[in-house]
Structure formats: structure tokens, C-alpha cells
Coordinates of C-alpha atoms and ligand atoms in Angstrom, one line a residue:
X1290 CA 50.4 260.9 57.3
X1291 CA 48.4 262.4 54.4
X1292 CA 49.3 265.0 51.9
X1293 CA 47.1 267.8 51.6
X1294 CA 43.9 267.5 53.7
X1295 CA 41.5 269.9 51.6
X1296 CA 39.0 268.1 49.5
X1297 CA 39.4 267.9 46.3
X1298 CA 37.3 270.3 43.7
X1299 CA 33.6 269.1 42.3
X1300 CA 35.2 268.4 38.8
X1301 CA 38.9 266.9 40.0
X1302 CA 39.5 263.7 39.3
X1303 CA 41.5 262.4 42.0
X1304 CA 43.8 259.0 42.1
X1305 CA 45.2 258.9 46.2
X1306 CA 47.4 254.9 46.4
X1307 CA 48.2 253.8 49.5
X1308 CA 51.0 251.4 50.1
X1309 CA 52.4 250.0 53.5
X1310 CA 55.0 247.6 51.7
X1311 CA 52.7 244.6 52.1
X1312 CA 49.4 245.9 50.8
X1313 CA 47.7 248.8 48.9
X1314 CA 44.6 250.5 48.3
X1315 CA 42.9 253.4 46.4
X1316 CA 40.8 256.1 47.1
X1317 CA 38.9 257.8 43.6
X1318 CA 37.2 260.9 43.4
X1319 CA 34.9 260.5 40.6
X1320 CA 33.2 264.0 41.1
X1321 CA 30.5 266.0 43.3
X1322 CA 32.0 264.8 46.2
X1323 CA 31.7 261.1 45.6
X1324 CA 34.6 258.7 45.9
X1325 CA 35.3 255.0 45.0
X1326 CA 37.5 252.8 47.1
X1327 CA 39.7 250.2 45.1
X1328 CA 41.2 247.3 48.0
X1329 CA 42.0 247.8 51.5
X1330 CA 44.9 247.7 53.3
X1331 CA 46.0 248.8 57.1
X1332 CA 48.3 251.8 57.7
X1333 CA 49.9 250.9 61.0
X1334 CA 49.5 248.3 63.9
X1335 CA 49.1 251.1 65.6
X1336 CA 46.3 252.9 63.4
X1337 CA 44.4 250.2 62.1
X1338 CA 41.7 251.5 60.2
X1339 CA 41.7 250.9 56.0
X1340 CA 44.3 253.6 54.8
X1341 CA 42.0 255.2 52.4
X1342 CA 39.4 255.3 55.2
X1343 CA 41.1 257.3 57.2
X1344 CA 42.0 259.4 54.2
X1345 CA 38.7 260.1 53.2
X1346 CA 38.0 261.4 57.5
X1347 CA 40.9 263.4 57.0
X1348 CA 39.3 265.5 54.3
X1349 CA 35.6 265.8 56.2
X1350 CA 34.5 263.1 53.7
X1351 CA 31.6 260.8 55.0
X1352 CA 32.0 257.1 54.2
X1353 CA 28.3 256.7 55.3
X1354 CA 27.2 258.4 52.0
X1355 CA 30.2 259.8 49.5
X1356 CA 31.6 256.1 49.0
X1357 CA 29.8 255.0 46.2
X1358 CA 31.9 251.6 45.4
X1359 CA 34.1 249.6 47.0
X1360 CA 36.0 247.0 44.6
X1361 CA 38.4 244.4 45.9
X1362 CA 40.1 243.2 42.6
X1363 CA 41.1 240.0 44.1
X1364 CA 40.6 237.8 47.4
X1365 CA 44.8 238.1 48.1
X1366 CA 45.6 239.3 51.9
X1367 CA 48.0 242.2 50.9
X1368 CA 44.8 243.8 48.7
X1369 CA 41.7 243.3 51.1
X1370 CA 43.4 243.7 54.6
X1371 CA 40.4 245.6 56.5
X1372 CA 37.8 245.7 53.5
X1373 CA 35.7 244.1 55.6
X1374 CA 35.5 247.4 57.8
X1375 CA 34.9 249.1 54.6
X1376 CA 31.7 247.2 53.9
X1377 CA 30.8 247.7 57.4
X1378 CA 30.9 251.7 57.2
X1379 CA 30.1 252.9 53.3
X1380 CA 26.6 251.9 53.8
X1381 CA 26.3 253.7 50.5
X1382 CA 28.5 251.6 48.7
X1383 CA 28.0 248.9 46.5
X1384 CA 30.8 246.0 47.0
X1385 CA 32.1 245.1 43.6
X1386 CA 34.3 241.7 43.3
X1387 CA 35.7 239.8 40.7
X1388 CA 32.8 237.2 38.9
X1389 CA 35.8 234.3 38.0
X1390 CA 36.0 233.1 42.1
X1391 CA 39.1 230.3 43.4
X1392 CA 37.8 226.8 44.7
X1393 CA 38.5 228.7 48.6
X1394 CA 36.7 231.7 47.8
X1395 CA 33.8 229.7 46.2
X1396 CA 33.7 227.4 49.3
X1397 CA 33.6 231.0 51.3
X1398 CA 29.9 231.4 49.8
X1399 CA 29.0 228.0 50.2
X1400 CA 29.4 228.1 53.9
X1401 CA 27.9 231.7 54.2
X1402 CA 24.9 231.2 52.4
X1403 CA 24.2 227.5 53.1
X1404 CA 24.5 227.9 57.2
X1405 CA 24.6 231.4 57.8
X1406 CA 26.5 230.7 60.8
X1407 CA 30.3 230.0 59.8
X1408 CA 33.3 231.5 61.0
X1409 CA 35.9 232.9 58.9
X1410 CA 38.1 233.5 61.7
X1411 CA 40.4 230.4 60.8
X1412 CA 40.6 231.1 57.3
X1413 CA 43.0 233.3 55.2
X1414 CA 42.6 236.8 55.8
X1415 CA 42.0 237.5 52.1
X1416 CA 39.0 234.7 52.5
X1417 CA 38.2 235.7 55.9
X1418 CA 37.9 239.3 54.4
X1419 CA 35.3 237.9 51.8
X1420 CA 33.2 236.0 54.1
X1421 CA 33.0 238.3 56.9
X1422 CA 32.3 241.4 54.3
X1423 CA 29.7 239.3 52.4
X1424 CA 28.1 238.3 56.1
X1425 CA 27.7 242.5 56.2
X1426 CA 25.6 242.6 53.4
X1427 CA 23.5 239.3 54.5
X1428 CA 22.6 240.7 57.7
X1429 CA 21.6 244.1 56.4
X1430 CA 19.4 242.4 54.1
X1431 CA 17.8 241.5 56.9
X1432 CA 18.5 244.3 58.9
X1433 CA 18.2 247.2 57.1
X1434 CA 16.6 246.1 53.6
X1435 CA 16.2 249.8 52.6
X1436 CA 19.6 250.1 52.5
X1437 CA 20.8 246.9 51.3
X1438 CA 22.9 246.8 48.0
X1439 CA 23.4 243.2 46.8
X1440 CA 27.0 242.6 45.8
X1441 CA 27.9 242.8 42.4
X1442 CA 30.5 240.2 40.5
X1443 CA 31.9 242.0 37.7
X1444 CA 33.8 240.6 34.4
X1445 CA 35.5 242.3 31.3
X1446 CA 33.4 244.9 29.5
X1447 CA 31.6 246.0 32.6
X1448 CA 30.4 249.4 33.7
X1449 CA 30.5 249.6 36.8
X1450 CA 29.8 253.0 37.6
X1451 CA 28.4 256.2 36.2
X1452 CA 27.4 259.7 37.1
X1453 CA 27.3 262.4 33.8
X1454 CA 30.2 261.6 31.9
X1455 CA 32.4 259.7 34.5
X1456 CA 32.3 256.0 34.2
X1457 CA 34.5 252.9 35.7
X1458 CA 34.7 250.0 33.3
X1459 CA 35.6 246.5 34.3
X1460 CA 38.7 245.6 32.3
X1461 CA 39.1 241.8 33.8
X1462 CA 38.7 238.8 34.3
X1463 CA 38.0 237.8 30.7
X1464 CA 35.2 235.3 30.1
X1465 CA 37.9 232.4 29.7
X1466 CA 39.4 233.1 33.6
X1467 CA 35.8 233.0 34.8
X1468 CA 35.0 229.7 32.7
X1469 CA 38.2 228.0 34.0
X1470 CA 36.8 229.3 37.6
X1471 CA 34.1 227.3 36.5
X1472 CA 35.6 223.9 35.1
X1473 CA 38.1 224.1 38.5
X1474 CA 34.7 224.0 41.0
X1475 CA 33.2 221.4 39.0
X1476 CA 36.0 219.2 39.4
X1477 CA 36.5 220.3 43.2
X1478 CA 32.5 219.2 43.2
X1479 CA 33.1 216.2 41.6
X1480 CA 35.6 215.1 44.2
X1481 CA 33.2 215.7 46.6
X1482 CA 30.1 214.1 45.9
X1483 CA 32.8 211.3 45.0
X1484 CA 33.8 210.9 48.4
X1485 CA 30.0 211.4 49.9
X1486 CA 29.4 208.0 47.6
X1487 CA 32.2 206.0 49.6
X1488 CA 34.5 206.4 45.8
X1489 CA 37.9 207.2 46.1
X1490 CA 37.6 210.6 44.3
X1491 CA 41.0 212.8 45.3
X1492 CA 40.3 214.1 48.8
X1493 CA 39.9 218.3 49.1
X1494 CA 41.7 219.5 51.9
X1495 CA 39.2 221.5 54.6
X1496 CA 39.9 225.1 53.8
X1497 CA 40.4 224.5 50.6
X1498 CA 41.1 222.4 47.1
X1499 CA 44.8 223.4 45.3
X1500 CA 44.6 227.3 44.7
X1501 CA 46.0 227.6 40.8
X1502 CA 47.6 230.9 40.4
X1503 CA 44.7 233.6 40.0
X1504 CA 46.3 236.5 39.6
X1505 CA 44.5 236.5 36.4
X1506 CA 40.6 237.2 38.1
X1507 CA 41.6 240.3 39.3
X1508 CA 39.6 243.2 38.5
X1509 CA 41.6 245.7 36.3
X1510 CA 39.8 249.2 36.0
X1511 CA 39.4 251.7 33.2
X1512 CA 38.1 255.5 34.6
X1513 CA 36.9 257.7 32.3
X1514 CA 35.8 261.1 32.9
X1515 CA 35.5 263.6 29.8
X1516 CA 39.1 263.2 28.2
X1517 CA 40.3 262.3 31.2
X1518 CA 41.5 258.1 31.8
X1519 CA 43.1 256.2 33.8
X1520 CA 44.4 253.0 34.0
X1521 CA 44.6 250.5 37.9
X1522 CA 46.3 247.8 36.7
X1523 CA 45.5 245.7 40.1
X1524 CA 47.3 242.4 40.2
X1525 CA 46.6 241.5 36.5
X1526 CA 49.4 239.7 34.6
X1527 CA 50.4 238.6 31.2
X1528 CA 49.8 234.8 31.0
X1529 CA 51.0 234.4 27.1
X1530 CA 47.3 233.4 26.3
X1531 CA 45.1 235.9 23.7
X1532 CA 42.2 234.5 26.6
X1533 CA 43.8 235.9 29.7
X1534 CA 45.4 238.7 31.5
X1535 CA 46.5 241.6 29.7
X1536 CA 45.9 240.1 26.3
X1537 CA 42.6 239.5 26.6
X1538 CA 41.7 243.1 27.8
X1539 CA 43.1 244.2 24.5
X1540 CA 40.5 242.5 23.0
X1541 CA 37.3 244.0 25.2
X1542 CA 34.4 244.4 23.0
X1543 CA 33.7 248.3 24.1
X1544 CA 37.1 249.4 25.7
X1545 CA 39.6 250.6 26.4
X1546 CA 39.0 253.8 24.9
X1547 CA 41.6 256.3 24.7
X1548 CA 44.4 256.4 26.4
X1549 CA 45.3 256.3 29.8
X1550 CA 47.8 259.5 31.1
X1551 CA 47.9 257.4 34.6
X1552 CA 48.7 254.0 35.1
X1553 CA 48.4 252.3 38.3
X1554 CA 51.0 249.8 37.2
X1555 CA 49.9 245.7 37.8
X1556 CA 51.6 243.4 40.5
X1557 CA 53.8 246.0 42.3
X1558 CA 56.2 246.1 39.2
X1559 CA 56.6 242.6 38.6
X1560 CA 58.0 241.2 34.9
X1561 CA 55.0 239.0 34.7
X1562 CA 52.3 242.2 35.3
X1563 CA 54.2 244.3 32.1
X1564 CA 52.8 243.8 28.7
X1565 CA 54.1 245.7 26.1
X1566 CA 51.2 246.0 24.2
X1567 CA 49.4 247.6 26.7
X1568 CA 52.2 250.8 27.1
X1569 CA 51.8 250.9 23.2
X1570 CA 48.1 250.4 22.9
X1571 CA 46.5 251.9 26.0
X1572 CA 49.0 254.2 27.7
X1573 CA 49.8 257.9 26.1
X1574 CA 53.4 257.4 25.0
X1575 CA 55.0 260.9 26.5
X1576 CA 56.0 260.4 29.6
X1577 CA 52.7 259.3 31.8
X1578 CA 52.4 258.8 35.1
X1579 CA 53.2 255.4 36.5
X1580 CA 52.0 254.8 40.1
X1581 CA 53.9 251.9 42.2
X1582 CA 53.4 249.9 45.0
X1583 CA 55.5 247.4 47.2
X1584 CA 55.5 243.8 48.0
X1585 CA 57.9 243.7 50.4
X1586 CA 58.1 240.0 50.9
X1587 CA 59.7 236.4 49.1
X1588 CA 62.8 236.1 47.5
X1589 CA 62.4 239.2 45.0
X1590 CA 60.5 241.9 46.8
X1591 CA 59.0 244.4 43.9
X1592 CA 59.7 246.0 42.8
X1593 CA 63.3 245.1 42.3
X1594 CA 65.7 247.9 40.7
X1595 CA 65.6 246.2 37.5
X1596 CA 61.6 246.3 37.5
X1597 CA 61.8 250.2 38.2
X1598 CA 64.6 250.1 35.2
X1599 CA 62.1 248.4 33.2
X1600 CA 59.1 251.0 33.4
X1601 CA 61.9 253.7 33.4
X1602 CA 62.3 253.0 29.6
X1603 CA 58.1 253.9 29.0
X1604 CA 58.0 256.8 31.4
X1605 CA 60.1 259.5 33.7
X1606 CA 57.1 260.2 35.9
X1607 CA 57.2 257.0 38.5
X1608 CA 56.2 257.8 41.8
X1609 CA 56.4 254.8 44.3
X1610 CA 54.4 254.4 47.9
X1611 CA 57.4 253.1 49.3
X1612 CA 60.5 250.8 48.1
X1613 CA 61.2 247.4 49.6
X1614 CA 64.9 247.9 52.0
X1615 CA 66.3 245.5 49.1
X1616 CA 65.9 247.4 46.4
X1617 CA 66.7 251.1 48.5
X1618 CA 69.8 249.3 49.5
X1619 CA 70.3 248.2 46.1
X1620 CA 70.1 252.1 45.2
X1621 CA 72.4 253.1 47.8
X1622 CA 75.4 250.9 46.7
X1623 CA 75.0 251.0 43.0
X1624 CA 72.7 253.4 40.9
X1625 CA 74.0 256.4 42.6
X1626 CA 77.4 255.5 41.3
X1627 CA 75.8 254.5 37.8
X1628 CA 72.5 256.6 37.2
X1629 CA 73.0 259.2 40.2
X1630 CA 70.4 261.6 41.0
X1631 CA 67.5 259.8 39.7
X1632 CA 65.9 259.3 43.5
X1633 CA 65.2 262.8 44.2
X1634 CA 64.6 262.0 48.0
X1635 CA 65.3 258.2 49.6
X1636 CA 63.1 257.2 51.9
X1637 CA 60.7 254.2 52.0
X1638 CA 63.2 251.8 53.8
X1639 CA 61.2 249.2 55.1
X1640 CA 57.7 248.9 55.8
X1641 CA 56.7 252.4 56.5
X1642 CA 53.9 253.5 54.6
X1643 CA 53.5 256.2 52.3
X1644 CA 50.6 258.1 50.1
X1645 CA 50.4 259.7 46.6
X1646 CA 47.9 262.6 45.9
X1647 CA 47.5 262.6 42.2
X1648 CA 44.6 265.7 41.2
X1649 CA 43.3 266.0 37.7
X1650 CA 41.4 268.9 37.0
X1651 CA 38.8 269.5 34.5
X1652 CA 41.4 271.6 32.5
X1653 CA 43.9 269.4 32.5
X1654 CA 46.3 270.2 34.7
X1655 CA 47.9 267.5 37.2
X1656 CA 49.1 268.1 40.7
X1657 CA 50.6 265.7 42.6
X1658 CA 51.4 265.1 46.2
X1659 CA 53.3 262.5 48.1
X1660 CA 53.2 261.8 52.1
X1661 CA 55.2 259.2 54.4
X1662 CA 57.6 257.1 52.4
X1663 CA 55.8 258.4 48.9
X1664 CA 58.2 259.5 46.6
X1665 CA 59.3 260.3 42.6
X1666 CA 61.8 258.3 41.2
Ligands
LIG326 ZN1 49.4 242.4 45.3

């Protein structure tokens, strides 16, 4: 369920997204036969393995040594489903996470590190993910110390990779979603050692103090290769604060530089993902390429026709993984009386998963390839 299965060349830049409808992932070429794997999710029940895993087997690629990073750009189940299993098999691979942590995912690394016996097996898969990924690297520490890489947590205006003149920058979280990470443990650690002392300090439940929204510690990424960029927008959102979310990554020290001629676009489509700004500041106005994925649960599964209708005015190239069966539907009754012919080919009902192959070459010319439910709108 891949489209083509020949490698790409030394000097393509590759972008494959993987989307099941409940969870994406990315696999980057960054050159020479090395790749970078951006979140983790699971193709099938029935075929298990991390999506861009199994990719990356399909084209003779060995995860043992051409994975060079693996980032998980937030903790949330339908990014890191499996990334674990990644950990586990790029033994190559530095594991690259988000520096502004939630109370439950800083409780993760209390239990791992202080006992070294926990199981995660009762906690949310996103935390679960986590702690059994950072229990990899903790045993090979131990294990296999030559080939230990200590995990990395990464913030705005990091570089987080770089061979010749490809690099991947760390767009998020700013410093004011990692302080805030900061203030919210503290209190959480307040309440504890309140309670330890026989005070009446609010009680934290067991797996975990109040999660506050924290879609705003994901790890957006900026890849630069020559005058090539491109732009994964992860979960990142725009919070109306010059200290968070997309705002504040308009006011990186050191980039973004250039702009970006693909555009992974935030939170599956969502309203609160788009920022204006960042199509005017960041993205090349002419029609770029705007990658989608689903979230094909709650009441308003994204993205929604009226999301679509909203990148639609900033680009023509969208190309989705797959559409949630509420907004296919929606397409069915109404936009083919009112915009007909904009869906070239309908599929994507439902859960079923689907690939784009986007190629850049060192020319620049683009090529790109869909699979499964993969299609352009
Ligand atoms: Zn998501």
C-alpha cells in the first residue's frame, strides 16, 4: 500500500505522510540515503508495524543505520502510536522530543528514572509510548553503551540535524510554552509535598494532574536543503499570544528562512492550527503544496469541508491521506452540485489509510505520488 517502491535519488528530498484517519507519521529523506522519521502511527490491525517503517523496508532501506532521527512532536496517541518500536529498531537514531513536557509526561520520567521498574502499560498510549521508548534508550545505556544516543529535548531555534547543506530546525515550543511547563510542575510538586506534610494541598489524581491543552509543545519543523524548504506543521496552533504557537515562531531568533513550497499543514486542518501570517510570511504564495491528514474522531472530524475550503483560498495543490466519511459524505451531497469536479478521485471513506510520495529533486522539479486512500483535492 505504498506508491513507488524505488528509493529515492542521493540528492531528492523526499516528504512520504502517512495517515490512517486517526494518526500520522512522516518519513524524510534528507540525502545519501539517510532518512528522518517525524511520529508514528500503525497502518492496519492487521499490519501493525509504524507506517513509515514499513515504508522505509519496502524501498531496501535499513532502519538499523539510514534513520538518523526520530521526532515525536507531541506525547498525543494519534502521533506516537508504535514509536516506541521505532526507538527499538533505528539503533542509529537519535530520539528527539519536545523540551516544554505535561504534568503526565513529566511524571512518565519520574517513574522511569527514579525506579527503573515501572510499567507504562496502564497509562495512555501517547504516555505509554514515551516511557516505554525512553526505557529503550535506558537499557541500552547499559546494554550497548557504544551505541547509545541520549535523547534530546528540543525548543524553538534548534538545529536538530545537519549533513552538508541540509538541516532540520526546531520551530516550537517557544521558551514561554516550556516556562509554563515549568510553573504547571511546580505547582503539581507543590501539591505533593503538601499532601506528604499531612496539608490539605489539592490532591493529584494517580496517572496524572489536569492536562491543560498542549497542543502548543509540539515540535514544528523547518527542512532546509539548498533552496529547497519545507514546512511540518505538526499539531501547532494559534493561541492569540505573540509567546505561543504560531506567533511565536514568527518571532525565532535565526528562522524561518525562506519560504516553504511544502507545508505539512498543523492539526489535520483545524481553524485553530491556521495562522494567516504564517501563509503570508513563510509559505511561497503561488500555489504550494499543502499536505493533509485526518482526525477522524469528536464531533467535527478534520478536516471538515469548510477547513479544506479554507486552505483552498491559499493553494490548489492539497493532497489529503484520507478524508473523514463526514466530510466525503459531505462532498457527495453538496460540493459536486456547487464546486463539481474539484475531487479528482473519492476515496478515503473511513479509516482506510493512505500515503503521499512527495520527491524534490536537486533541480527543482516535484513529483508526487499517492497510494491507498491518498488523494488531490
Ligand atoms: Zn493530531
Amino acid at each position: 500500500m505504498f506508491a513507488s517502491s524505488s528509493p529515492p535519488a542521493a540528492d531528492t528530498l523526499e516528504i512520504s505522510l502517512f495517515g490512517t484517519g486517526v494518526g500520522e507519521a512522516l518519513a524524510v529523506h534528507v540525502g545519501n540515503g539517510e532518512w528522518i522519521l517525524v511520529d508514528s502511527c500503525r497502518q492496519t490491525k492487521a499490519s501493525p508495524e509504524p507506517f513509515n517503517l514499513s515504508y522505509l523496508r519496502s524501498l531496501g532501506v535499513d532502519p538499523t543505520k539510514d534513520v538518523k532521527l526520530i521526532v515525536a512532536t507531541h506525547w498525543h496517541d494519534d502521533h506516537v502510536a508504535g514509536l516506541s518500536e521505532l526507538v527499538e529498531q533505528c539503533q542509529s537514531a537519535s530520539l528527539v522530543f519536545s523540551h516544554a513536557l505535561a504534568n503526565d509526561e513529566f511524571q512518565c520520567i519520574v517513574g522511569l528514572y527514579s525506579t527503573h521498574q515501572v510499567s507504562f502499560d496502564n497509562e495512555k498510549s501517547g504516555v505509554r509510548e514515551m516511557g516505554r521508548s525512553l526505557d529503550t534508550l535506558l537499557k541500552r545505556k547499559y546494554a550497548t553503551p557504544a551505541s547509545y544516543r541520549p535523547p534530546v529535548r528540543t525548543q524553538a531555534d534548534s538545529r536538530i540535524f545537519r549533513r552538508d547543506d541540509c538541516e532540520v530546525i526546531a520551530l516550537s515550543p517557544s521558551p514561554e510554552s516550556i516556562q509554563m511547563a515549568m510553573e504547571e510542575m511546580a505547582s503539581a510538586w507543590h501539591a505533593l509535598e503538601a499532601e506528604a506534610r499531612g496539608g490539605r494541598g489539592p490532591r493529584p489524581a494517580r496517572s496524572g494532574f489536569p492536562c491543560p491543552q498542549r497542543n502548543h509543545n509540539a515540535v514544528a519543523l523547518w527542512v532546509k536543503w539548498g533552496e529547497r524548504r519545507i514546512l511540518l506543521g505538526a499539531d501547532l496552533e494559534e493561541h492569540g499570544n505573540r509567546l505561543l504557537g504560531w506567533q511565536a515562531v514568527l518571532s525565532c531568533n535565526q528562522f524561518p528562512d525562506g519560504h516553504a513550497r511544502v507545508f505539512k499543514i498543523p492539526h489535520h486542518g483545524s481553524p485553530n492550527g491556521d495562522y494567516e501570517h504564517i501563509w503570508q510570511d513563510i509559505v511561497v504564495n503561488d500555489d504550494a503544496y499543502a499536505l493533509l491528514t485526518a482526525y477522524n474522531r469528536g464531533r467535527t472530524p478534520r478536516p471538515s469541508l469548510d477547513d479544506i475550503e479554507r486552505i483552498r483560498q491559499h493553494t490548489n495543490e492539497i493532497y489529503y491521506t484520507s478524508l473523514p466519511r463526514k466530510t466525503a459524505n459531505r462532498y457527495d451531497r453538496t460540493v459536486e452540485r456547487t464546486i463539481k469536479g474539484i475531487v479528482r478521485r473519492r476515496r478515503g471513506l473511513g479509516p482506510t489509510p493512505g500515503h503521499i510520495q512527495m520527491r524534490w529533486d536537486a533541480v527543482g522539479n516535484i513529483s508526487v505520488e499517492v497510494a491507498g486512500a491518498a488523494s488531490k483535492i
